[in-house]
Short mmCIF file of C-alpha atoms and ligand atoms in Angstrom, two decimals:
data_model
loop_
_atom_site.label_atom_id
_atom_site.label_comp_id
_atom_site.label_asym_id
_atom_site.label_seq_id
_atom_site.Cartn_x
_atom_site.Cartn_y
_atom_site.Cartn_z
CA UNK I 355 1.32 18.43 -17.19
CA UNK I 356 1.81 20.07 -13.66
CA UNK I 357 -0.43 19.39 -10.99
CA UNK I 358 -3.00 18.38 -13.25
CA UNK I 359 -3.91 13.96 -11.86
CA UNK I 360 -7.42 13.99 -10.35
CA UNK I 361 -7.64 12.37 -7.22
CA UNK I 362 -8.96 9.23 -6.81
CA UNK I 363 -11.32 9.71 -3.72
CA UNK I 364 -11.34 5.73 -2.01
CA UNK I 365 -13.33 7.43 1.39
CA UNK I 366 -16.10 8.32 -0.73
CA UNK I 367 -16.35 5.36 -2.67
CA UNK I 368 -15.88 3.10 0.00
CA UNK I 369 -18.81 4.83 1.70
CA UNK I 370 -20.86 4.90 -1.36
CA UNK I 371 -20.59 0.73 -1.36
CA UNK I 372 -21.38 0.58 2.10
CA UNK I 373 -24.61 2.46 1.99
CA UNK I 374 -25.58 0.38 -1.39
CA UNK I 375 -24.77 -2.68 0.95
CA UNK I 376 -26.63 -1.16 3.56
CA UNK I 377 -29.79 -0.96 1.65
CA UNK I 378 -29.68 -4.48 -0.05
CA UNK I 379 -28.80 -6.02 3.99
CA UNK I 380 -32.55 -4.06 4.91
CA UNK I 381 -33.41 -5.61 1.92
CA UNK I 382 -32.87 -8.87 2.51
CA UNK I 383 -34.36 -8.84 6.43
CA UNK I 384 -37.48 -6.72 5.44
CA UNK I 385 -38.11 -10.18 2.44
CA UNK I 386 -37.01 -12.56 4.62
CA UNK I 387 -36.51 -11.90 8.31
CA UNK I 388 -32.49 -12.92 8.16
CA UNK I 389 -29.08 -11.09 7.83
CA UNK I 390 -25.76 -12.04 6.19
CA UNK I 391 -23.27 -12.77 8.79
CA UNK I 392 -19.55 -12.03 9.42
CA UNK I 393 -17.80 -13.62 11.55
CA UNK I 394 -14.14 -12.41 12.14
CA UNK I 395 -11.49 -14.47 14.00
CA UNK I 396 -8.72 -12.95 16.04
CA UNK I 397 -6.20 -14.91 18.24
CA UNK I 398 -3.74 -12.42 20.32
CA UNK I 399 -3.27 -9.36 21.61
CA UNK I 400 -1.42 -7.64 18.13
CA UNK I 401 -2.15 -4.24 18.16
CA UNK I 402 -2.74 -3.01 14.83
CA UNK I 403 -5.17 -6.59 14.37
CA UNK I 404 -6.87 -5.66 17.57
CA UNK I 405 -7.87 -2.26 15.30
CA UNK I 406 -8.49 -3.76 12.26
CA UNK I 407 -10.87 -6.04 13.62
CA UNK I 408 -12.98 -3.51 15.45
CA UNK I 409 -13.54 -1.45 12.62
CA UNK I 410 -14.44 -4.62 10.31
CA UNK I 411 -16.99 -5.14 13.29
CA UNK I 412 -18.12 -2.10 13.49
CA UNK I 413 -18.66 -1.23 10.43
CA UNK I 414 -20.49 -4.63 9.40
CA UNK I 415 -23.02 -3.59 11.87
CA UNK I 416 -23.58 -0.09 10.47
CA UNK I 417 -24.69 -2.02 6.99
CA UNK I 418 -27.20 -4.13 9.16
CA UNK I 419 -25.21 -7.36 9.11
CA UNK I 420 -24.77 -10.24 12.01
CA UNK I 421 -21.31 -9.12 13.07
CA UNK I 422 -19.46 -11.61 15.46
CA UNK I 423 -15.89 -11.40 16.07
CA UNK I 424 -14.29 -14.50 18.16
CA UNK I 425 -11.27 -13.28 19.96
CA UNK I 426 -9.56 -15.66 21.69
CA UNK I 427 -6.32 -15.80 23.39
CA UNK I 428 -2.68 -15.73 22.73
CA UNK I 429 -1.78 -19.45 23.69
CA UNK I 430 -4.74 -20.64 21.71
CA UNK I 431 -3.70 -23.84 19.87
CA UNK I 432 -4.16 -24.85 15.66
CA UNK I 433 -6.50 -27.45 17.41
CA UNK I 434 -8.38 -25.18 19.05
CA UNK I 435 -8.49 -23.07 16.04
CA UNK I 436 -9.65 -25.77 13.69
CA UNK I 437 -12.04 -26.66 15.69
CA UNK I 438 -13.54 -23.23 16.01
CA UNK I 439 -13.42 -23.03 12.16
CA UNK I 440 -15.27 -25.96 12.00
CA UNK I 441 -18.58 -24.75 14.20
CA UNK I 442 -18.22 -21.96 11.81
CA UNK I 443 -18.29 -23.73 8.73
CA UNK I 444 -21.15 -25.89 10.10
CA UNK I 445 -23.48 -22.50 11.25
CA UNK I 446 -25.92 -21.88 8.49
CA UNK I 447 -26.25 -18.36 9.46
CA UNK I 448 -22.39 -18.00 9.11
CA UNK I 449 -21.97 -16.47 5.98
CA UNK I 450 -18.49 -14.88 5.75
CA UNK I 451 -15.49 -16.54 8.12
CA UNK I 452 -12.40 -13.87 8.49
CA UNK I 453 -9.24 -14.86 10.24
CA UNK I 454 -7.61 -12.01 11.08
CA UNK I 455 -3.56 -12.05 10.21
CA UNK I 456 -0.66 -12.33 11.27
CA UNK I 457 -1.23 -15.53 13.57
CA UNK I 458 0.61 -16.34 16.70
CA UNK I 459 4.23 -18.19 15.06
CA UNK I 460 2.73 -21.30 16.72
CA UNK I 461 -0.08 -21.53 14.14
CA UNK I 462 0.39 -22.67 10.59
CA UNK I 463 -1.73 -19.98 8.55
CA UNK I 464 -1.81 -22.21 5.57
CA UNK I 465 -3.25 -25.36 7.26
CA UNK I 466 -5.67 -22.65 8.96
CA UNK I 467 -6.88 -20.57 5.57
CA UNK I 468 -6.93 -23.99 4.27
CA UNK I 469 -9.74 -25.44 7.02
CA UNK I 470 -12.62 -22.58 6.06
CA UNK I 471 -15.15 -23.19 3.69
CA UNK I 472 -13.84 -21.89 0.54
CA UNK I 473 -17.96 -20.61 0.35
CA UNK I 474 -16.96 -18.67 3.68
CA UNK I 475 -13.83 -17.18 2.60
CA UNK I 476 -14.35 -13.84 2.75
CA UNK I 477 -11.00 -12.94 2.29
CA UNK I 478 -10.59 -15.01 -1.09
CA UNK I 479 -7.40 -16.74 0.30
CA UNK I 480 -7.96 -20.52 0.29
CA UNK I 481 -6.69 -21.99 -2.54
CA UNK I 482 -10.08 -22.99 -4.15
CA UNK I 483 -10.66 -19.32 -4.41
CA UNK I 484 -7.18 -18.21 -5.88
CA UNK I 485 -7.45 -21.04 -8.13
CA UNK I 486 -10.85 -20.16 -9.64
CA UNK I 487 -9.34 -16.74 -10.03
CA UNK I 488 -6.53 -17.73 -11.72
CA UNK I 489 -8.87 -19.19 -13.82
CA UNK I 490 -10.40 -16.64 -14.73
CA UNK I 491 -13.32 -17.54 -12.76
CA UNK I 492 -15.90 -16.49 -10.17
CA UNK I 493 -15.05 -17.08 -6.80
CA UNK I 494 -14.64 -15.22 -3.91
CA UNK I 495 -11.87 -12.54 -4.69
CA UNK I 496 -9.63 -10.76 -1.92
CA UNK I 497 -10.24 -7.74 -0.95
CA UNK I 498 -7.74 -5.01 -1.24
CA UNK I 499 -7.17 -5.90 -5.06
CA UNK I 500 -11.38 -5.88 -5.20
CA UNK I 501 -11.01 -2.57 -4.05
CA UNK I 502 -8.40 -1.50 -6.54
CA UNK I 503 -10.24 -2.80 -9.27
CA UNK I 504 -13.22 -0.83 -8.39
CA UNK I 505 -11.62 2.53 -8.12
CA UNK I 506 -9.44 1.94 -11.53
CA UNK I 507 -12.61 1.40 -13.34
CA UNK I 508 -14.44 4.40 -11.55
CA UNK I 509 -11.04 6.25 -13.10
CA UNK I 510 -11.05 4.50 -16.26
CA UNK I 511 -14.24 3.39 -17.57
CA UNK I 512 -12.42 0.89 -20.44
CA UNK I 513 -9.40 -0.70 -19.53
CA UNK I 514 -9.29 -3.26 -22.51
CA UNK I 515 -5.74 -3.39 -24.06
CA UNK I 516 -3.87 -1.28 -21.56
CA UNK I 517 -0.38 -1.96 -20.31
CA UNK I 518 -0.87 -2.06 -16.52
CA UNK I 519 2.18 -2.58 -14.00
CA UNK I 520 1.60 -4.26 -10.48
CA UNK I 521 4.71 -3.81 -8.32
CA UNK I 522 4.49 -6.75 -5.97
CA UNK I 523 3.47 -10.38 -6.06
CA UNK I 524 2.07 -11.31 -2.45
CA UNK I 525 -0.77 -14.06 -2.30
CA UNK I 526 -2.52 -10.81 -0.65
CA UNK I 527 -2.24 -8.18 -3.22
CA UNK I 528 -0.40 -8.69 -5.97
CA UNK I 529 -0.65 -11.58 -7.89
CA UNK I 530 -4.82 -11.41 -7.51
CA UNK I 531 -4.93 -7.73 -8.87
CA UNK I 532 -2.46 -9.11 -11.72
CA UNK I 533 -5.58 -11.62 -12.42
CA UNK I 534 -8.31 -9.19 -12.18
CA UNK I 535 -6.41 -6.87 -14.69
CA UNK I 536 -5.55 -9.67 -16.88
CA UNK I 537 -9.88 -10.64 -16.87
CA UNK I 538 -10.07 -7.12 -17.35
CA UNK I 539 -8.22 -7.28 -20.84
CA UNK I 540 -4.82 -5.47 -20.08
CA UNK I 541 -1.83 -6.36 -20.84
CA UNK I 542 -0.42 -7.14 -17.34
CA UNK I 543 3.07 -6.95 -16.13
CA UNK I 544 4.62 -8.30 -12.87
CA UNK I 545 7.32 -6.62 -11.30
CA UNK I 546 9.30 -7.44 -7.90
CA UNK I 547 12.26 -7.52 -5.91
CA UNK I 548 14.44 -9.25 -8.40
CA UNK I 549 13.28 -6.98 -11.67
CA UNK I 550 15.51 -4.76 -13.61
CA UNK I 551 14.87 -1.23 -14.35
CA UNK I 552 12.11 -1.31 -12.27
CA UNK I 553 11.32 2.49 -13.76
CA UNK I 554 11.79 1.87 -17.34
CA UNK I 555 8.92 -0.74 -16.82
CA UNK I 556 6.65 1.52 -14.52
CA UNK I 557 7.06 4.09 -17.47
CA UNK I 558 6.08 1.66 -19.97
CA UNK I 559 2.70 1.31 -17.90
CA UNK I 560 -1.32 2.94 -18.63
CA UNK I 561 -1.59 1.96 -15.18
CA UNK I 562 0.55 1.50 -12.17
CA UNK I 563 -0.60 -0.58 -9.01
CA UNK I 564 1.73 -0.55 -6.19
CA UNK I 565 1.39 -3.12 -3.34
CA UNK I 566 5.20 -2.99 -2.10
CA UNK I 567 5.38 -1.91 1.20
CA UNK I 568 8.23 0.30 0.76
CA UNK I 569 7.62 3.97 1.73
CA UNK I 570 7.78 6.74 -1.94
CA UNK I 571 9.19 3.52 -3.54
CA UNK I 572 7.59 5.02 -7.01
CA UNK I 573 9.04 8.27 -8.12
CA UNK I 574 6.75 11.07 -10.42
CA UNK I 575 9.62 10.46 -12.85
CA UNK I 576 8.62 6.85 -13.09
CA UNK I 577 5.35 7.40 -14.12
CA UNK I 578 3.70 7.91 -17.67
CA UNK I 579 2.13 11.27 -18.18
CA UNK I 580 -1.27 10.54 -17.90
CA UNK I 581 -1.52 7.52 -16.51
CA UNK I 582 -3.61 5.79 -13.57
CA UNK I 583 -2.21 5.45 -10.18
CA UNK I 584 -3.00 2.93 -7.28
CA UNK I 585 -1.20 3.24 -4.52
CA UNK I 586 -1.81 -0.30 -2.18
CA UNK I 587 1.00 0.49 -0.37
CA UNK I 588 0.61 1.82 3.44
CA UNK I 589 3.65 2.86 5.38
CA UNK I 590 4.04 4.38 8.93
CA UNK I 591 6.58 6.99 9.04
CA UNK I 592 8.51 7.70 11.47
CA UNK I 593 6.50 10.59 12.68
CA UNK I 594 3.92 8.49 12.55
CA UNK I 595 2.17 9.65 9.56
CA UNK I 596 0.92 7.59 7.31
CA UNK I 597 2.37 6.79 3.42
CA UNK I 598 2.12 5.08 -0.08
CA UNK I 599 4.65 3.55 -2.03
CA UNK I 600 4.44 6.39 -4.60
CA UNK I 601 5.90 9.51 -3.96
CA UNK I 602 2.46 11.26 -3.91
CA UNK I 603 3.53 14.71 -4.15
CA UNK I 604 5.53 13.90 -7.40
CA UNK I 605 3.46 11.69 -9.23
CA UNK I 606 0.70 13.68 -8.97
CA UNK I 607 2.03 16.68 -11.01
CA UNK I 608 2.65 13.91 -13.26
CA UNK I 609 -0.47 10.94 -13.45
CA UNK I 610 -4.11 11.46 -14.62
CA UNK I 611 -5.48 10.04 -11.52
CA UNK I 612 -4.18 8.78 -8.65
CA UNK I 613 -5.31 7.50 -5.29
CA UNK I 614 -3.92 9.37 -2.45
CA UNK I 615 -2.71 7.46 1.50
CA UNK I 616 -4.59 7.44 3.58
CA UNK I 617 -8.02 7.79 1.79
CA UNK I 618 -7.34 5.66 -1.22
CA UNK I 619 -7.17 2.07 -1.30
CA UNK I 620 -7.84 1.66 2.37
CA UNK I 621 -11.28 2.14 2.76
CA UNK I 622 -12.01 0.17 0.24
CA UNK I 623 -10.76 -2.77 1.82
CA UNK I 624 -13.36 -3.25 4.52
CA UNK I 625 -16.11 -2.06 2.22
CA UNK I 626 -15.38 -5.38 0.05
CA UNK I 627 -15.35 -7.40 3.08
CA UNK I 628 -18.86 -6.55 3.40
CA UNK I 629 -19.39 -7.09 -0.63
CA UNK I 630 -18.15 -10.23 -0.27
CA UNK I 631 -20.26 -11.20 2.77
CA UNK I 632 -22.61 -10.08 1.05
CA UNK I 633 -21.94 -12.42 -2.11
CA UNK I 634 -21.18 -15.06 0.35
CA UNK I 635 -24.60 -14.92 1.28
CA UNK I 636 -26.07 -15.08 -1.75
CA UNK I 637 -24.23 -17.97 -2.97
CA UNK I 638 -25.04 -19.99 -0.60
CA UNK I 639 -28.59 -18.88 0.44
CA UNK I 640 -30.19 -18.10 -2.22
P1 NDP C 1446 4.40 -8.29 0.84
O1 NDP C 1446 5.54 -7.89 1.70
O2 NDP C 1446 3.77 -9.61 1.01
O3 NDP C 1446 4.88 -8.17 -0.69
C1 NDP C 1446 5.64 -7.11 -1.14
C2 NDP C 1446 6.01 -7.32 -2.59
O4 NDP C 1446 6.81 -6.20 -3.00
C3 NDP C 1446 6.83 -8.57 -2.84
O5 NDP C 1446 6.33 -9.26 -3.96
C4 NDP C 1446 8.24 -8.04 -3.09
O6 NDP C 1446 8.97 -8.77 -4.05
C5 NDP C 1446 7.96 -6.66 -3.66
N1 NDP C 1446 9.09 -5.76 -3.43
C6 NDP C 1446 9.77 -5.56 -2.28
N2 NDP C 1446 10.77 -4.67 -2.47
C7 NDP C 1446 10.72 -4.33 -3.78
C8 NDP C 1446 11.51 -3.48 -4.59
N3 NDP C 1446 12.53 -2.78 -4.10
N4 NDP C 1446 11.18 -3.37 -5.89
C9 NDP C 1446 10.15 -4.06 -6.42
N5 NDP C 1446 9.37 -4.90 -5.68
C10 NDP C 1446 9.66 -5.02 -4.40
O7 NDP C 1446 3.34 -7.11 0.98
P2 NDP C 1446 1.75 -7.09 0.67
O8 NDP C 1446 1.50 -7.42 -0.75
O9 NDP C 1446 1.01 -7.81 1.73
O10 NDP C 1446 1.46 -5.53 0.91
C11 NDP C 1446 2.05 -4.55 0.09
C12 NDP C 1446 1.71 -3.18 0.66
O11 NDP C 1446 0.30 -3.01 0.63
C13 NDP C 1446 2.12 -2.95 2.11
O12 NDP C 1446 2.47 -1.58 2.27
C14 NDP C 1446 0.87 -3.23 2.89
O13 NDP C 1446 0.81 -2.52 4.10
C15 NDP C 1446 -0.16 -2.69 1.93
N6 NDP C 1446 -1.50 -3.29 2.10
C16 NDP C 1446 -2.54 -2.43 2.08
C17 NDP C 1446 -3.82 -2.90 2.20
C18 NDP C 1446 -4.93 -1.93 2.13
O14 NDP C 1446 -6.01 -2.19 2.64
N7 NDP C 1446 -4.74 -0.77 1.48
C19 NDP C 1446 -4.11 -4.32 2.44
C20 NDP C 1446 -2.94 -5.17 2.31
C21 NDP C 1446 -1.69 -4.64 2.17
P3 NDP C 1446 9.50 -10.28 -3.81
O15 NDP C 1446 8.29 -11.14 -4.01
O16 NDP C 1446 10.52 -10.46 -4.86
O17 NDP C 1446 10.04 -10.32 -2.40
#
């Protein structure tokens, strides 16, 4: 096969969600007069958060939702913190709570994921969540491996019984994208730092999800012919373009599908931050 993967298009998608969030948000006020609401927490001055957070704002307010974010300052303390969570936990019309990381090296992150209502967690970090996911249940799931999930099964309508591959095993991305395959009937395989012939068990693989962090980590010669590429990864070169972890121009000539960087993954992200505000909402309102 030569040139032959179609290309996983995570812009449109994303955008497709948004607008089907969009309309159920106009929904919701036209039936009842209210609005889901996200509220997103950053502490600092980190650049790339200070981004992150604007678009999460802004584009929460595009789909018609409350969209608050608290940023406070550098020196703020975990006591100050905590006790911001809390008025947010205790705020009916807070649906969704976001802290945005990394946090200041002054803050624990775990005793702060830890304080927000697991009903809140938007993110799908506290442990409540991650352990109803790991058993196999409902909760609220992260985001970035929501995101994957959604454009795999756009790509491959049945993915009972495949061999799927996740290279990585962060909190984050990997080990919840693991679970969702595993609900999703594959046969999962987790690979990391420490595993050996790291190609010989991408090759092995119906589908491949990368979430290393490590830029054109995955070579086309890695990869099954025909098989489904996600690429989580996103790495700034240093000509400040932007990068998977799979050697895109390679594996492409190679996969069946495969999600390009930027425009894959990426988008997605955000859009199920607003999904799961969204199922936040109803959860807990009604
Ligand atoms: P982490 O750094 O937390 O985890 C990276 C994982 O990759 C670890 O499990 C590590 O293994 C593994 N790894 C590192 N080097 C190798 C190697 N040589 N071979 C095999 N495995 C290796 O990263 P995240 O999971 O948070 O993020 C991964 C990537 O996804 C990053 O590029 C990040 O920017 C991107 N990302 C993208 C998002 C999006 O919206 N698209 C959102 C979140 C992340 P070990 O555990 O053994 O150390």
């Amino acid at each position: 096969m030569t040139g032959e993967a179609r290309i996983i298009d995570g812009k449109a998608t994303a955008a497709a969600l948004r607008a089907e969030i969009g309309r159920e948000v106009a929904a919701i006020k036209a039936a009842r007069g209210i609005v889901p609401g996200l509220h997103v927490v950053l502490v600092g001055e980190d650049p790339a958060s200070k981004v992150y957070v604007a678009s999460k704002e802004k584009l929460a307010v595009e789909v018609g939702m409350n969209s608050v974010a608290h940023r406070l300052p550098a020196d703020t303390t975990q006591a100050q913190l905590l006790a911001k969570l809390a008025e947010l936990n205790a705020d009916d019309n807070v649906d969704g709570i976001l802290v945005q990381l990394p946090l200041p090296k002054h803050i624990d992150t775990g005793r702060i994921i830890d304080a927000i209502d697991p009903a809140k967690d938007v993110d799908g970090l506290h442990p409540i969540n991650a352990g109803l996911l790991a058993g196999g249940k409902n909760g609220l799931v992260p985001c970035t491996p929501l995101g994957s999930m959604l454009l795999l099964k756009q790509a491959l309508p049945s993915l009972s019984g495949l061999d799927a591959v996740v290279i990585g095993r962060s909190e984050l991305v990997g080990r919840p994208v693991a679970q969702l395959l595993l609900q999703a009937d594959c046969t999962v395989t987790i690979a990391h730092s420490r595993t050996r012939d790291l190609a010989a068990v991408v090759k092995r693989a119906d589908i491949v999800i990368a979430a290393v962090g490590r830029p054109r980590m995955v070579k086309g010669d890695w990869i099954k012919p025909g098989a489904t590429v996600i690429d989580v990864g996103i790495n700034r070169l240093p000509d400040g373009k932007l990068t998977g972890d799979v050697d895109f121009a390679e594996a492409v000539k190679v996969a069946g599908a495969i999600t390009p960087v930027p425009g894959g993954v990426g988008p997605m992200t955000i859009a199920c931050l607003l999904k799961n505000t969204l199922t936040a909402f109803h959860a807990r309102r009604g």
